[in-house]
Amino acid sequence: MTSKKLQQQQSITDNRDLSCYYVTKHSWRGKYKRIFSIGTHGITTYEPSTLEVTNTWPYEHVISLTPNVTKSAASSSTSSHQPTQHPEYVLTFRKQRKSDNMKFSCEYRSDIITDALRFQTLFYSEKPAISPRVYSGSKIHWSSQRPSILLRVQTYCLDQIDAQTNRYLCSYDYKDIEQIQLLAAGDVAKGFLLQDKQFSRLHAFLCEKTDELLTVMADLAQQTLGITS
């Protein structure tokens, strides 16, 4: 079978690649370089030298993408004289009515998982998805206005929603958060400042349940992306 026919056979219908990463695939046979693509309808891996499709997973077959935290912890504790070991992640998927998985590694692990989790509502699941926690608050603008908002804590980001219209406004990906500082009245946290990595902008929020909100965010960032504070 020619490469062209193989690619046509394995390609996901109407899928369009959105973000691609150069990764290493780990298997019992060895380690192989791959292009790992997050697309509109699924995940695809390519052979870098030929761009031949090697594997495809429509989102309805994907169960999860998770960091291999144990391996990452072990890698970070190795001697500085050892070759750099990029953080690992595991793709779990449905195969012939059973679950299977593949292991990969890449320095951009948190970016890969974040991009994939944007489509998590399309993933395969035997149980109803757990609704994200939502907290009431307000955004402090440079003009001193304080519009009411809702802060929705997703597995990979914090969503900002207009409390009056329920309209989605924007998201702050955990991977792009540089730091968070508390706004406190005495010993009580009343809000927080969020600084993003890309532009170093500060975003100020007021929320009566700031401590709880930040704890949930930190737990999810560690569990789903392998990010520690």
GROMACS .gro file of C-alpha atoms in nm:
model
  229
    1MET     CA    1   0.000   0.000   0.000
    2THR     CA    2   0.142   0.340  -0.096
    3SER     CA    3   0.193   0.620   0.154
    4LYS     CA    4  -0.077   0.828  -0.015
    5LYS     CA    5  -0.334   0.549   0.012
    6LEU     CA    6  -0.236   0.481   0.372
    7GLN     CA    7  -0.274   0.849   0.460
    8GLN     CA    8  -0.615   0.867   0.293
    9GLN     CA    9  -0.725   0.553   0.478
   10GLN     CA   10  -0.619   0.677   0.822
   11SER     CA   11  -0.700   1.047   0.797
   12ILE     CA   12  -0.986   1.177   1.011
   13THR     CA   13  -1.275   1.301   0.798
   14ASP     CA   14  -1.283   1.682   0.761
   15ASN     CA   15  -1.008   1.719   1.021
   16ARG     CA   16  -0.786   2.027   1.004
   17ASP     CA   17  -0.458   2.048   1.195
   18LEU     CA   18  -0.457   2.340   1.440
   19SER     CA   19  -0.134   2.300   1.637
   20CYS     CA   20   0.158   2.064   1.580
   21TYR     CA   21   0.447   1.964   1.807
   22TYR     CA   22   0.768   1.769   1.756
   23VAL     CA   23   0.753   1.486   2.010
   24THR     CA   24   0.905   1.151   2.094
   25LYS     CA   25   0.686   0.841   2.097
   26HIS     CA   26   0.782   0.577   2.354
   27SER     CA   27   0.706   0.210   2.288
   28TRP     CA   28   0.844  -0.130   2.378
   29ARG     CA   29   1.023  -0.130   2.042
   30GLY     CA   30   1.202   0.197   2.107
   31LYS     CA   31   1.163   0.573   2.075
   32TYR     CA   32   1.048   0.743   1.756
   33LYS     CA   33   1.018   1.107   1.654
   34ARG     CA   34   0.667   1.215   1.559
   35ILE     CA   35   0.471   1.526   1.472
   36PHE     CA   36   0.182   1.534   1.718
   37SER     CA   37  -0.114   1.732   1.583
   38ILE     CA   38  -0.422   1.861   1.764
   39GLY     CA   39  -0.696   1.905   1.504
   40THR     CA   40  -1.055   2.015   1.471
   41HIS     CA   41  -1.189   1.658   1.488
   42GLY     CA   42  -0.911   1.454   1.641
   43ILE     CA   43  -0.544   1.387   1.708
   44THR     CA   44  -0.298   1.275   1.440
   45THR     CA   45   0.066   1.171   1.446
   46TYR     CA   46   0.293   1.198   1.144
   47GLU     CA   47   0.632   1.058   1.046
   48PRO     CA   48   0.844   1.378   1.033
   49SER     CA   49   1.055   1.285   0.730
   50THR     CA   50   0.764   1.187   0.503
   51LEU     CA   51   0.458   1.346   0.674
   52GLU     CA   52   0.296   1.005   0.646
   53VAL     CA   53   0.010   0.951   0.891
   54THR     CA   54   0.114   0.699   1.157
   55ASN     CA   55  -0.185   0.712   1.394
   56THR     CA   56  -0.519   0.888   1.426
   57TRP     CA   57  -0.764   0.923   1.713
   58PRO     CA   58  -1.099   1.095   1.652
   59TYR     CA   59  -1.201   1.282   1.967
   60GLU     CA   60  -1.486   1.039   2.032
   61HIS     CA   61  -1.217   0.770   2.078
   62VAL     CA   62  -0.993   0.980   2.305
   63ILE     CA   63  -1.039   0.917   2.677
   64SER     CA   64  -0.772   1.147   2.819
   65LEU     CA   65  -0.433   1.315   2.788
   66THR     CA   66  -0.253   1.321   3.120
   67PRO     CA   67   0.097   1.410   3.241
   68ASN     CA   68   0.321   1.126   3.349
   69VAL     CA   69   0.394   1.306   3.675
   70THR     CA   70   0.593   1.026   3.840
   71LYS     CA   71   0.833   1.007   3.548
   72SER     CA   72   0.865   1.385   3.537
   73ALA     CA   73   0.955   1.399   3.905
   74ALA     CA   74   1.220   1.133   3.855
   75SER     CA   75   1.363   1.316   3.553
   76SER     CA   76   1.392   1.647   3.738
   77SER     CA   77   1.597   1.483   4.013
   78THR     CA   78   1.859   1.333   3.779
   79SER     CA   79   2.212   1.469   3.755
   80SER     CA   80   2.273   1.778   3.545
   81HIS     CA   81   2.527   1.571   3.348
   82GLN     CA   82   2.250   1.346   3.215
   83PRO     CA   83   2.088   1.422   2.875
   84THR     CA   84   1.778   1.640   2.898
   85GLN     CA   85   1.464   1.432   2.945
   86HIS     CA   86   1.151   1.607   2.833
   87PRO     CA   87   0.833   1.565   3.041
   88GLU     CA   88   0.611   1.274   2.942
   89TYR     CA   89   0.238   1.251   2.883
   90VAL     CA   90   0.001   0.962   2.817
   91LEU     CA   91  -0.273   0.948   2.556
   92THR     CA   92  -0.546   0.703   2.658
   93PHE     CA   93  -0.798   0.597   2.395
   94ARG     CA   94  -1.066   0.344   2.303
   95LYS     CA   95  -0.955   0.049   2.090
   96GLN     CA   96  -1.186  -0.240   2.009
   97ARG     CA   97  -1.413  -0.172   2.309
   98LYS     CA   98  -1.116  -0.156   2.545
   99SER     CA   99  -0.885   0.120   2.658
  100ASP     CA  100  -0.526   0.144   2.542
  101ASN     CA  101  -0.258   0.410   2.572
  102MET     CA  102   0.053   0.555   2.414
  103LYS     CA  103   0.330   0.745   2.585
  104PHE     CA  104   0.500   1.054   2.444
  105SER     CA  105   0.745   1.317   2.565
  106CYS     CA  106   0.790   1.681   2.468
  107GLU     CA  107   0.921   2.000   2.627
  108TYR     CA  108   0.584   2.161   2.544
  109ARG     CA  109   0.375   1.908   2.733
  110SER     CA  110   0.147   2.161   2.903
  111ASP     CA  111   0.077   2.329   2.567
  112ILE     CA  112  -0.013   1.997   2.404
  113ILE     CA  113  -0.250   1.892   2.682
  114THR     CA  114  -0.406   2.239   2.696
  115ASP     CA  115  -0.472   2.242   2.320
  116ALA     CA  116  -0.629   1.896   2.340
  117LEU     CA  117  -0.846   1.977   2.642
  118ARG     CA  118  -1.015   2.256   2.447
  119PHE     CA  119  -1.199   1.967   2.281
  120GLN     CA  120  -1.258   1.761   2.597
  121THR     CA  121  -1.637   1.784   2.565
  122LEU     CA  122  -1.596   1.564   2.253
  123PHE     CA  123  -1.388   1.298   2.434
  124TYR     CA  124  -1.518   0.949   2.500
  125SER     CA  125  -1.662   0.908   2.848
  126GLU     CA  126  -1.867   0.637   3.017
  127LYS     CA  127  -1.979   0.882   3.285
  128PRO     CA  128  -2.141   1.226   3.255
  129ALA     CA  129  -1.882   1.503   3.264
  130ILE     CA  130  -1.846   1.686   3.595
  131SER     CA  131  -1.956   2.047   3.563
  132PRO     CA  132  -1.676   2.298   3.636
  133ARG     CA  133  -1.700   2.508   3.950
  134VAL     CA  134  -1.821   2.864   3.905
  135TYR     CA  135  -1.755   3.157   4.141
  136SER     CA  136  -1.919   3.498   4.151
  137GLY     CA  137  -1.695   3.803   4.150
  138SER     CA  138  -1.607   4.126   3.975
  139LYS     CA  139  -1.329   4.249   3.747
  140ILE     CA  140  -1.145   4.568   3.839
  141HIS     CA  141  -1.087   4.773   3.522
  142TRP     CA  142  -0.828   5.047   3.476
  143SER     CA  143  -1.125   5.286   3.466
  144SER     CA  144  -1.216   5.173   3.821
  145GLN     CA  145  -1.535   5.010   3.696
  146ARG     CA  146  -1.620   4.676   3.857
  147PRO     CA  147  -1.855   4.476   3.633
  148SER     CA  148  -1.999   4.158   3.779
  149ILE     CA  149  -1.849   3.843   3.635
  150LEU     CA  150  -1.845   3.468   3.683
  151LEU     CA  151  -1.515   3.282   3.711
  152ARG     CA  152  -1.545   2.928   3.576
  153VAL     CA  153  -1.262   2.693   3.672
  154GLN     CA  154  -1.191   2.456   3.384
  155THR     CA  155  -0.942   2.170   3.385
  156TYR     CA  156  -0.691   2.377   3.185
  157CYS     CA  157  -0.796   2.742   3.221
  158LEU     CA  158  -0.998   3.003   3.409
  159ASP     CA  159  -1.295   3.137   3.210
  160GLN     CA  160  -1.430   3.488   3.257
  161ILE     CA  161  -1.805   3.522   3.192
  162ASP     CA  162  -2.037   3.822   3.195
  163ALA     CA  163  -2.265   3.767   3.495
  164GLN     CA  164  -2.549   3.970   3.343
  165THR     CA  165  -2.567   3.806   3.000
  166ASN     CA  166  -2.383   3.478   3.070
  167ARG     CA  167  -2.165   3.562   2.768
  168TYR     CA  168  -1.818   3.413   2.752
  169LEU     CA  169  -1.553   3.688   2.761
  170CYS     CA  170  -1.208   3.530   2.771
  171SER     CA  171  -0.989   3.259   2.922
  172TYR     CA  172  -0.662   3.249   3.114
  173ASP     CA  173  -0.475   2.925   3.040
  174TYR     CA  174  -0.295   2.790   3.346
  175LYS     CA  175   0.019   2.734   3.137
  176ASP     CA  176   0.032   3.108   3.057
  177ILE     CA  177  -0.008   3.239   3.412
  178GLU     CA  178   0.315   3.394   3.537
  179GLN     CA  179   0.202   3.456   3.895
  180ILE     CA  180  -0.098   3.520   4.118
  181GLN     CA  181  -0.096   3.763   4.411
  182LEU     CA  182  -0.364   3.791   4.677
  183LEU     CA  183  -0.564   4.105   4.746
  184ALA     CA  184  -0.636   4.083   5.117
  185ALA     CA  185  -0.815   4.277   5.387
  186GLY     CA  186  -0.620   4.183   5.696
  187ASP     CA  187  -0.589   3.805   5.693
  188VAL     CA  188  -0.888   3.755   5.462
  189ALA     CA  189  -0.831   3.718   5.087
  190LYS     CA  190  -1.082   3.933   4.899
  191GLY     CA  191  -0.944   3.895   4.548
  192PHE     CA  192  -0.632   3.840   4.343
  193LEU     CA  193  -0.403   3.978   4.074
  194LEU     CA  194  -0.328   3.748   3.781
  195GLN     CA  195  -0.025   3.817   3.561
  196ASP     CA  196   0.009   3.650   3.222
  197LYS     CA  197   0.343   3.540   3.076
  198GLN     CA  198   0.297   3.672   2.724
  199PHE     CA  199   0.239   4.041   2.791
  200SER     CA  200   0.300   4.057   3.170
  201ARG     CA  201  -0.038   4.225   3.208
  202LEU     CA  202  -0.206   4.233   3.547
  203HIS     CA  203  -0.572   4.136   3.573
  204ALA     CA  204  -0.748   4.221   3.900
  205PHE     CA  205  -1.045   4.028   4.036
  206LEU     CA  206  -1.258   4.043   4.350
  207CYS     CA  207  -1.410   3.721   4.480
  208GLU     CA  208  -1.537   3.630   4.826
  209LYS     CA  209  -1.418   3.270   4.781
  210THR     CA  210  -1.071   3.355   4.652
  211ASP     CA  211  -0.891   3.096   4.867
  212GLU     CA  212  -1.118   2.815   4.747
  213LEU     CA  213  -1.100   2.927   4.383
  214LEU     CA  214  -0.720   2.942   4.380
  215THR     CA  215  -0.691   2.605   4.553
  216VAL     CA  216  -0.913   2.442   4.291
  217MET     CA  217  -0.711   2.607   4.012
  218ALA     CA  218  -0.379   2.490   4.157
  219ASP     CA  219  -0.504   2.133   4.204
  220LEU     CA  220  -0.636   2.112   3.847
  221ALA     CA  221  -0.320   2.265   3.699
  222GLN     CA  222  -0.111   2.002   3.873
  223GLN     CA  223  -0.341   1.707   3.800
  224THR     CA  224  -0.421   1.780   3.436
  225LEU     CA  225  -0.108   1.964   3.315
  226GLY     CA  226   0.166   1.870   3.560
  227ILE     CA  227   0.214   2.237   3.654
  228THR     CA  228   0.324   2.305   4.011
  229SER     CA  229   0.332   2.643   4.181
   0.00000   0.00000   0.00000
